[in-house]
Amino acid sequence: MKATNLLPKIEGIIVPTVTPLLESGKLDLKGIETITRHLIDGGVHGIFILGTTGETPSLTVDLRKNLIKNTCQYANHEKPVMVGISDPCMDVSLELAQIARSEGATAVVALSPFFFHLDQEDLYNYFSLLADQCELPLFLYNYPNMTKCHLEVGTVKALAAHPNIIGIKDSSGNGVYLEKLLEIKSEKPEFSVLPGPEEIMVQSVIAGADGGVNGGANLFPELYVRLYEAAKAKDWDTIQVIQPIIMEISSKIYGAGKKSYSYFQGMKQALSFLGICQPHLSRPLLAAPATVQMAIQQDMQSIIRKIKAI
């Protein structure tokens, strides 16, 4: 197990990147290079691959390994790279963690194992064992809407005492839960708390969170970095200008389609509009239909004009 006491704290805008794909379903290597450079040049504080935004459950293990290798190569240690190792099979998670370590990643991130309904004892034992065997620092990832398992505050507090568990990404969207996580952080300041929903990033940072894992930063990294910095400084004038644009991205780009996964359709289509990667999704997810594509294109033009006017 790797010691983590010398690891710089992970904070700021951490981008849960999309997985660029070709129409064949194979990795789009040019797209990986383009989006990695786009994010680094945009000033983000870290890159998180193989999360929910990366469509991870639909990706083969070999594809995930290749994504780790290529992203770490293109990032070239310019920014921290966090690698999702979530899988129902612990051996697969550990295999991905080993690849991440050998390729120079900074940390790994793991959801609760999905499919089985695990209780808090199960989850504590699972994450403790995973952290014991990972050679990179581990972030917990709470997303009960997808995994059907909720990491209760007491379990997180117990796991935060593990020397190789350094933080949590919380995508529950539960404000009360977040406040309780921040109480853990107040007792252990080096423990990072990073909420997922970008719509609440400002209030989360003002409350004491360390930043946000914001999908919209795939599109406009500078915008999200600027909003984070405004939240840190309590620059209300800047917040009042940028926050409505963040909400517009959420409602119009992520909500353009009628599918339960319209977020993915909107994100990939918007990135295609920007020339960053192709719009293809991993099966069984389908790309946005033509009417949705047209709406996203029009909304992106409007959003870009508003950003330029800031």
Tab-separated table of C-alpha atoms in Angstrom:
chain	number	residue	atom	x	y	z
A	1	MET	CA	0.000	0.000	0.000
A	2	LYS	CA	1.386	3.363	-1.011
A	3	ALA	CA	1.815	6.076	1.615
A	4	THR	CA	-0.247	9.163	0.820
A	5	ASN	CA	1.139	11.730	3.211
A	6	LEU	CA	3.153	13.478	0.494
A	7	LEU	CA	0.306	13.565	-2.049
A	8	PRO	CA	-0.911	17.104	-2.838
A	9	LYS	CA	-4.548	17.528	-1.897
A	10	ILE	CA	-6.932	16.971	-4.783
A	11	GLU	CA	-9.191	19.999	-5.070
A	12	GLY	CA	-10.683	22.438	-7.543
A	13	ILE	CA	-12.409	21.560	-10.813
A	14	ILE	CA	-11.921	17.865	-11.481
A	15	VAL	CA	-13.374	16.938	-14.863
A	16	PRO	CA	-15.182	13.609	-15.259
A	17	THR	CA	-14.200	13.147	-18.869
A	18	VAL	CA	-16.192	11.560	-21.625
A	19	THR	CA	-14.747	8.511	-23.357
A	20	PRO	CA	-14.191	9.485	-27.020
A	21	LEU	CA	-15.379	6.661	-29.264
A	22	LEU	CA	-15.431	5.896	-32.957
A	23	GLU	CA	-18.622	4.735	-34.655
A	24	SER	CA	-17.231	1.186	-34.443
A	25	GLY	CA	-17.164	1.429	-30.645
A	26	LYS	CA	-13.376	1.518	-30.503
A	27	LEU	CA	-11.439	4.262	-28.750
A	28	ASP	CA	-11.035	7.525	-30.624
A	29	LEU	CA	-7.351	8.129	-29.887
A	30	LYS	CA	-7.327	11.540	-31.549
A	31	GLY	CA	-10.355	12.507	-29.481
A	32	ILE	CA	-8.586	11.468	-26.262
A	33	GLU	CA	-5.606	13.629	-27.144
A	34	THR	CA	-7.805	16.585	-28.123
A	35	ILE	CA	-9.977	16.569	-25.012
A	36	THR	CA	-7.016	16.053	-22.682
A	37	ARG	CA	-5.228	19.055	-24.144
A	38	HIS	CA	-8.489	21.061	-24.145
A	39	LEU	CA	-8.893	20.468	-20.408
A	40	ILE	CA	-5.274	21.131	-19.481
A	41	ASP	CA	-5.188	24.331	-21.531
A	42	GLY	CA	-8.484	25.302	-19.912
A	43	GLY	CA	-6.820	25.356	-16.507
A	44	VAL	CA	-8.713	22.541	-14.787
A	45	HIS	CA	-7.230	21.132	-11.604
A	46	GLY	CA	-7.539	17.457	-12.453
A	47	ILE	CA	-8.879	14.855	-14.891
A	48	PHE	CA	-11.085	11.932	-13.848
A	49	ILE	CA	-11.488	9.150	-16.402
A	50	LEU	CA	-13.767	6.117	-16.260
A	51	GLY	CA	-16.477	7.692	-14.158
A	52	THR	CA	-20.169	7.877	-14.944
A	53	THR	CA	-19.668	10.529	-17.648
A	54	GLY	CA	-17.165	8.132	-19.244
A	55	GLU	CA	-19.949	5.536	-19.795
A	56	THR	CA	-17.774	3.083	-17.878
A	57	PRO	CA	-20.220	0.206	-17.254
A	58	SER	CA	-20.612	-0.234	-21.032
A	59	LEU	CA	-16.871	-0.365	-21.757
A	60	THR	CA	-14.786	-3.526	-22.086
A	61	VAL	CA	-11.909	-4.021	-19.671
A	62	ASP	CA	-9.401	-3.833	-22.536
A	63	LEU	CA	-10.857	-0.539	-23.725
A	64	ARG	CA	-10.656	0.852	-20.191
A	65	LYS	CA	-7.012	-0.190	-19.932
A	66	ASN	CA	-6.204	1.517	-23.233
A	67	LEU	CA	-8.014	4.674	-22.127
A	68	ILE	CA	-5.902	4.776	-18.957
A	69	LYS	CA	-2.672	4.382	-20.914
A	70	ASN	CA	-3.527	6.988	-23.542
A	71	THR	CA	-4.931	9.594	-21.147
A	72	CYS	CA	-1.936	9.347	-18.826
A	73	GLN	CA	0.376	9.615	-21.826
A	74	TYR	CA	-1.328	12.741	-23.151
A	75	ALA	CA	-1.651	14.332	-19.697
A	76	ASN	CA	2.083	13.742	-19.196
A	77	HIS	CA	1.890	14.582	-15.464
A	78	GLU	CA	0.750	18.160	-16.214
A	79	LYS	CA	-2.405	17.585	-14.148
A	80	PRO	CA	-3.464	14.907	-11.677
A	81	VAL	CA	-5.224	11.995	-13.356
A	82	MET	CA	-7.791	10.106	-11.307
A	83	VAL	CA	-8.839	6.716	-12.680
A	84	GLY	CA	-12.171	5.043	-12.056
A	85	ILE	CA	-11.708	1.395	-11.173
A	86	SER	CA	-15.381	0.668	-10.445
A	87	ASP	CA	-16.457	-2.867	-11.291
A	88	PRO	CA	-18.647	-5.508	-9.636
A	89	CYS	CA	-15.583	-7.773	-9.649
A	90	MET	CA	-12.867	-6.692	-7.193
A	91	ASP	CA	-10.146	-8.465	-9.191
A	92	VAL	CA	-10.990	-6.309	-12.218
A	93	SER	CA	-10.867	-3.184	-10.043
A	94	LEU	CA	-7.445	-4.159	-8.711
A	95	GLU	CA	-6.208	-4.935	-12.216
A	96	LEU	CA	-7.288	-1.471	-13.388
A	97	ALA	CA	-5.677	0.079	-10.302
A	98	GLN	CA	-2.400	-1.614	-11.177
A	99	ILE	CA	-2.540	-0.268	-14.738
A	100	ALA	CA	-3.284	3.202	-13.361
A	101	ARG	CA	-0.264	3.042	-11.057
A	102	SER	CA	2.090	1.792	-13.779
A	103	GLU	CA	0.926	4.527	-16.195
A	104	GLY	CA	1.519	7.344	-13.696
A	105	ALA	CA	-2.001	8.162	-12.507
A	106	THR	CA	-2.425	10.099	-9.263
A	107	ALA	CA	-5.296	8.280	-7.570
A	108	VAL	CA	-8.082	5.783	-8.176
A	109	VAL	CA	-11.825	6.152	-7.620
A	110	ALA	CA	-14.313	3.389	-6.840
A	111	LEU	CA	-18.078	3.128	-6.658
A	112	SER	CA	-19.765	0.670	-4.380
A	113	PRO	CA	-20.024	-2.664	-6.216
A	114	PHE	CA	-23.296	-2.574	-8.118
A	115	PHE	CA	-26.008	-5.229	-8.551
A	116	PHE	CA	-26.004	-6.752	-5.062
A	117	HIS	CA	-27.684	-4.837	-2.233
A	118	LEU	CA	-24.843	-4.463	0.272
A	119	ASP	CA	-25.205	-3.250	3.839
A	120	GLN	CA	-22.809	-0.860	5.582
A	121	GLU	CA	-20.681	-3.662	7.020
A	122	ASP	CA	-20.267	-5.081	3.503
A	123	LEU	CA	-19.315	-1.684	2.113
A	124	TYR	CA	-16.836	-0.954	4.898
A	125	ASN	CA	-15.130	-4.315	4.409
A	126	TYR	CA	-15.087	-3.926	0.632
A	127	PHE	CA	-13.519	-0.468	0.554
A	128	SER	CA	-11.065	-1.330	3.346
A	129	LEU	CA	-9.831	-4.364	1.436
A	130	LEU	CA	-9.671	-2.419	-1.819
A	131	ALA	CA	-7.666	0.374	-0.160
A	132	ASP	CA	-5.335	-2.179	1.450
A	133	GLN	CA	-4.481	-3.665	-1.935
A	134	CYS	CA	-4.338	-0.528	-4.099
A	135	GLU	CA	-0.921	1.038	-4.553
A	136	LEU	CA	-2.525	4.392	-5.361
A	137	PRO	CA	-4.631	6.543	-3.011
A	138	LEU	CA	-8.333	5.747	-3.180
A	139	PHE	CA	-11.339	8.056	-3.489
A	140	LEU	CA	-14.717	6.739	-2.442
A	141	TYR	CA	-17.537	7.381	-4.919
A	142	ASN	CA	-21.100	7.580	-3.633
A	143	TYR	CA	-23.801	7.390	-6.302
A	144	PRO	CA	-26.763	5.517	-4.801
A	145	ASN	CA	-29.080	6.301	-7.721
A	146	MET	CA	-26.908	4.086	-9.928
A	147	THR	CA	-25.429	1.528	-7.531
A	148	LYS	CA	-28.443	1.044	-5.194
A	149	CYS	CA	-25.956	1.234	-2.317
A	150	HIS	CA	-25.612	4.360	-0.184
A	151	LEU	CA	-22.417	5.020	1.760
A	152	GLU	CA	-23.779	6.238	5.056
A	153	VAL	CA	-21.952	9.025	6.883
A	154	GLY	CA	-20.773	6.711	9.666
A	155	THR	CA	-19.262	4.344	7.114
A	156	VAL	CA	-17.497	7.196	5.326
A	157	LYS	CA	-16.126	8.463	8.651
A	158	ALA	CA	-14.779	5.027	9.511
A	159	LEU	CA	-13.227	4.629	6.057
A	160	ALA	CA	-11.688	8.129	6.205
A	161	ALA	CA	-9.457	6.802	8.990
A	162	HIS	CA	-7.814	4.419	6.505
A	163	PRO	CA	-4.412	5.852	5.506
A	164	ASN	CA	-4.986	5.101	1.823
A	165	ILE	CA	-8.502	6.582	1.501
A	166	ILE	CA	-8.138	10.281	0.794
A	167	GLY	CA	-11.558	11.589	-0.139
A	168	ILE	CA	-15.042	11.079	-1.512
A	169	LYS	CA	-16.863	12.063	-4.688
A	170	ASP	CA	-20.522	12.422	-3.814
A	171	SER	CA	-23.085	12.369	-6.611
A	172	SER	CA	-26.114	11.874	-4.382
A	173	GLY	CA	-27.206	15.506	-4.703
A	174	ASN	CA	-28.288	15.347	-1.052
A	175	GLY	CA	-27.455	18.626	0.666
A	176	VAL	CA	-27.891	17.288	4.198
A	177	TYR	CA	-25.586	14.374	3.428
A	178	LEU	CA	-22.996	16.779	2.007
A	179	GLU	CA	-23.098	18.885	5.174
A	180	LYS	CA	-22.404	15.757	7.222
A	181	LEU	CA	-19.474	14.862	4.957
A	182	LEU	CA	-18.094	18.336	5.601
A	183	GLU	CA	-18.212	17.587	9.320
A	184	ILE	CA	-15.873	14.641	8.646
A	185	LYS	CA	-13.623	16.975	6.687
A	186	SER	CA	-13.590	19.470	9.575
A	187	GLU	CA	-12.139	16.731	11.779
A	188	LYS	CA	-9.750	15.533	9.058
A	189	PRO	CA	-8.958	18.506	6.778
A	190	GLU	CA	-6.813	16.445	4.411
A	191	PHE	CA	-9.880	14.353	3.480
A	192	SER	CA	-11.252	15.775	0.214
A	193	VAL	CA	-14.986	16.199	-0.331
A	194	LEU	CA	-15.971	16.716	-3.967
A	195	PRO	CA	-19.667	16.889	-4.929
A	196	GLY	CA	-20.657	15.796	-8.399
A	197	PRO	CA	-23.689	17.912	-9.398
A	198	GLU	CA	-22.287	21.076	-10.947
A	199	GLU	CA	-25.510	22.959	-10.271
A	200	ILE	CA	-24.588	23.037	-6.550
A	201	MET	CA	-20.833	23.520	-6.886
A	202	VAL	CA	-20.879	27.162	-5.761
A	203	GLN	CA	-22.840	26.624	-2.568
A	204	SER	CA	-20.849	23.455	-1.850
A	205	VAL	CA	-17.505	25.255	-2.091
A	206	ILE	CA	-18.773	28.153	0.014
A	207	ALA	CA	-19.894	25.593	2.605
A	208	GLY	CA	-16.411	24.066	2.679
A	209	ALA	CA	-16.214	21.474	-0.101
A	210	ASP	CA	-12.919	21.180	-1.972
A	211	GLY	CA	-14.292	21.799	-5.461
A	212	GLY	CA	-16.470	19.848	-7.825
A	213	VAL	CA	-16.413	16.985	-10.287
A	214	ASN	CA	-18.227	18.913	-13.003
A	215	GLY	CA	-19.149	17.316	-16.321
A	216	GLY	CA	-19.771	20.635	-18.038
A	217	ALA	CA	-16.084	21.420	-17.754
A	218	ASN	CA	-15.607	18.978	-20.643
A	219	LEU	CA	-17.222	21.689	-22.758
A	220	PHE	CA	-16.081	24.937	-21.154
A	221	PRO	CA	-13.221	24.276	-18.716
A	222	GLU	CA	-12.272	27.941	-18.261
A	223	LEU	CA	-15.855	28.831	-17.327
A	224	TYR	CA	-16.049	26.256	-14.541
A	225	VAL	CA	-12.596	27.144	-13.231
A	226	ARG	CA	-13.607	30.789	-13.112
A	227	LEU	CA	-16.798	29.932	-11.231
A	228	TYR	CA	-14.866	27.809	-8.733
A	229	GLU	CA	-12.416	30.637	-8.122
A	230	ALA	CA	-15.324	33.056	-7.671
A	231	ALA	CA	-16.908	30.693	-5.133
A	232	LYS	CA	-13.637	30.435	-3.230
A	233	ALA	CA	-13.343	34.233	-3.164
A	234	LYS	CA	-17.079	34.764	-2.546
A	235	ASP	CA	-17.095	37.002	-5.594
A	236	TRP	CA	-20.857	37.369	-5.817
A	237	ASP	CA	-20.830	39.559	-8.923
A	238	THR	CA	-19.001	36.900	-10.956
A	239	ILE	CA	-21.132	34.119	-9.494
A	240	GLN	CA	-24.337	35.922	-10.500
A	241	VAL	CA	-23.098	36.186	-14.083
A	242	ILE	CA	-21.789	32.621	-14.519
A	243	GLN	CA	-24.211	30.512	-12.465
A	244	PRO	CA	-27.180	31.132	-14.812
A	245	ILE	CA	-25.046	29.893	-17.726
A	246	ILE	CA	-24.198	26.737	-15.764
A	247	MET	CA	-27.892	26.171	-15.173
A	248	GLU	CA	-28.613	26.729	-18.871
A	249	ILE	CA	-26.033	24.118	-19.827
A	250	SER	CA	-27.706	21.735	-17.404
A	251	SER	CA	-31.235	22.294	-18.620
A	252	LYS	CA	-30.694	22.744	-22.350
A	253	ILE	CA	-27.694	20.545	-23.176
A	254	TYR	CA	-28.169	17.710	-20.697
A	255	GLY	CA	-31.957	17.851	-20.887
A	256	ALA	CA	-32.411	18.195	-24.638
A	257	GLY	CA	-33.321	14.560	-25.221
A	258	LYS	CA	-36.125	12.408	-23.847
A	259	LYS	CA	-33.996	9.444	-22.809
A	260	SER	CA	-33.016	8.717	-19.216
A	261	TYR	CA	-29.454	9.145	-20.467
A	262	SER	CA	-30.011	12.454	-22.276
A	263	TYR	CA	-27.060	13.849	-20.291
A	264	PHE	CA	-24.707	11.619	-22.285
A	265	GLN	CA	-26.367	12.420	-25.582
A	266	GLY	CA	-26.182	16.140	-24.936
A	267	MET	CA	-22.597	16.057	-23.709
A	268	LYS	CA	-21.252	14.078	-26.643
A	269	GLN	CA	-23.254	16.071	-29.189
A	270	ALA	CA	-22.067	19.380	-27.718
A	271	LEU	CA	-18.455	18.186	-27.775
A	272	SER	CA	-18.902	17.169	-31.409
A	273	PHE	CA	-20.228	20.663	-32.154
A	274	LEU	CA	-17.041	22.085	-30.583
A	275	GLY	CA	-14.889	19.755	-32.712
A	276	ILE	CA	-13.423	17.976	-29.680
A	277	CYS	CA	-14.644	14.420	-30.231
A	278	GLN	CA	-17.267	12.444	-32.124
A	279	PRO	CA	-20.802	12.045	-30.711
A	280	HIS	CA	-20.848	8.243	-30.547
A	281	LEU	CA	-22.009	6.550	-27.346
A	282	SER	CA	-21.263	3.060	-26.090
A	283	ARG	CA	-23.969	0.464	-26.594
A	284	PRO	CA	-26.675	0.140	-25.436
A	285	LEU	CA	-26.789	3.971	-25.336
A	286	LEU	CA	-27.879	5.649	-28.558
A	287	ALA	CA	-26.706	8.952	-30.021
A	288	ALA	CA	-29.103	11.886	-30.024
A	289	PRO	CA	-31.657	11.941	-32.877
A	290	ALA	CA	-31.455	14.650	-35.527
A	291	THR	CA	-34.039	16.923	-33.891
A	292	VAL	CA	-32.139	16.880	-30.599
A	293	GLN	CA	-28.841	17.446	-32.400
A	294	MET	CA	-30.261	20.560	-34.046
A	295	ALA	CA	-31.594	21.897	-30.733
A	296	ILE	CA	-28.242	21.322	-29.025
A	297	GLN	CA	-26.401	23.092	-31.842
A	298	GLN	CA	-28.665	26.148	-31.517
A	299	ASP	CA	-28.377	26.195	-27.732
A	300	MET	CA	-24.600	25.833	-27.867
A	301	GLN	CA	-24.383	28.843	-30.175
A	302	SER	CA	-26.438	30.863	-27.702
A	303	ILE	CA	-24.390	29.697	-24.694
A	304	ILE	CA	-21.108	30.490	-26.433
A	305	ARG	CA	-22.292	34.012	-27.177
A	306	LYS	CA	-23.159	34.520	-23.526
A	307	ILE	CA	-19.758	33.212	-22.395
A	308	LYS	CA	-17.951	35.520	-24.813
A	309	ALA	CA	-19.936	38.450	-23.449
A	310	ILE	CA	-18.697	37.929	-19.880
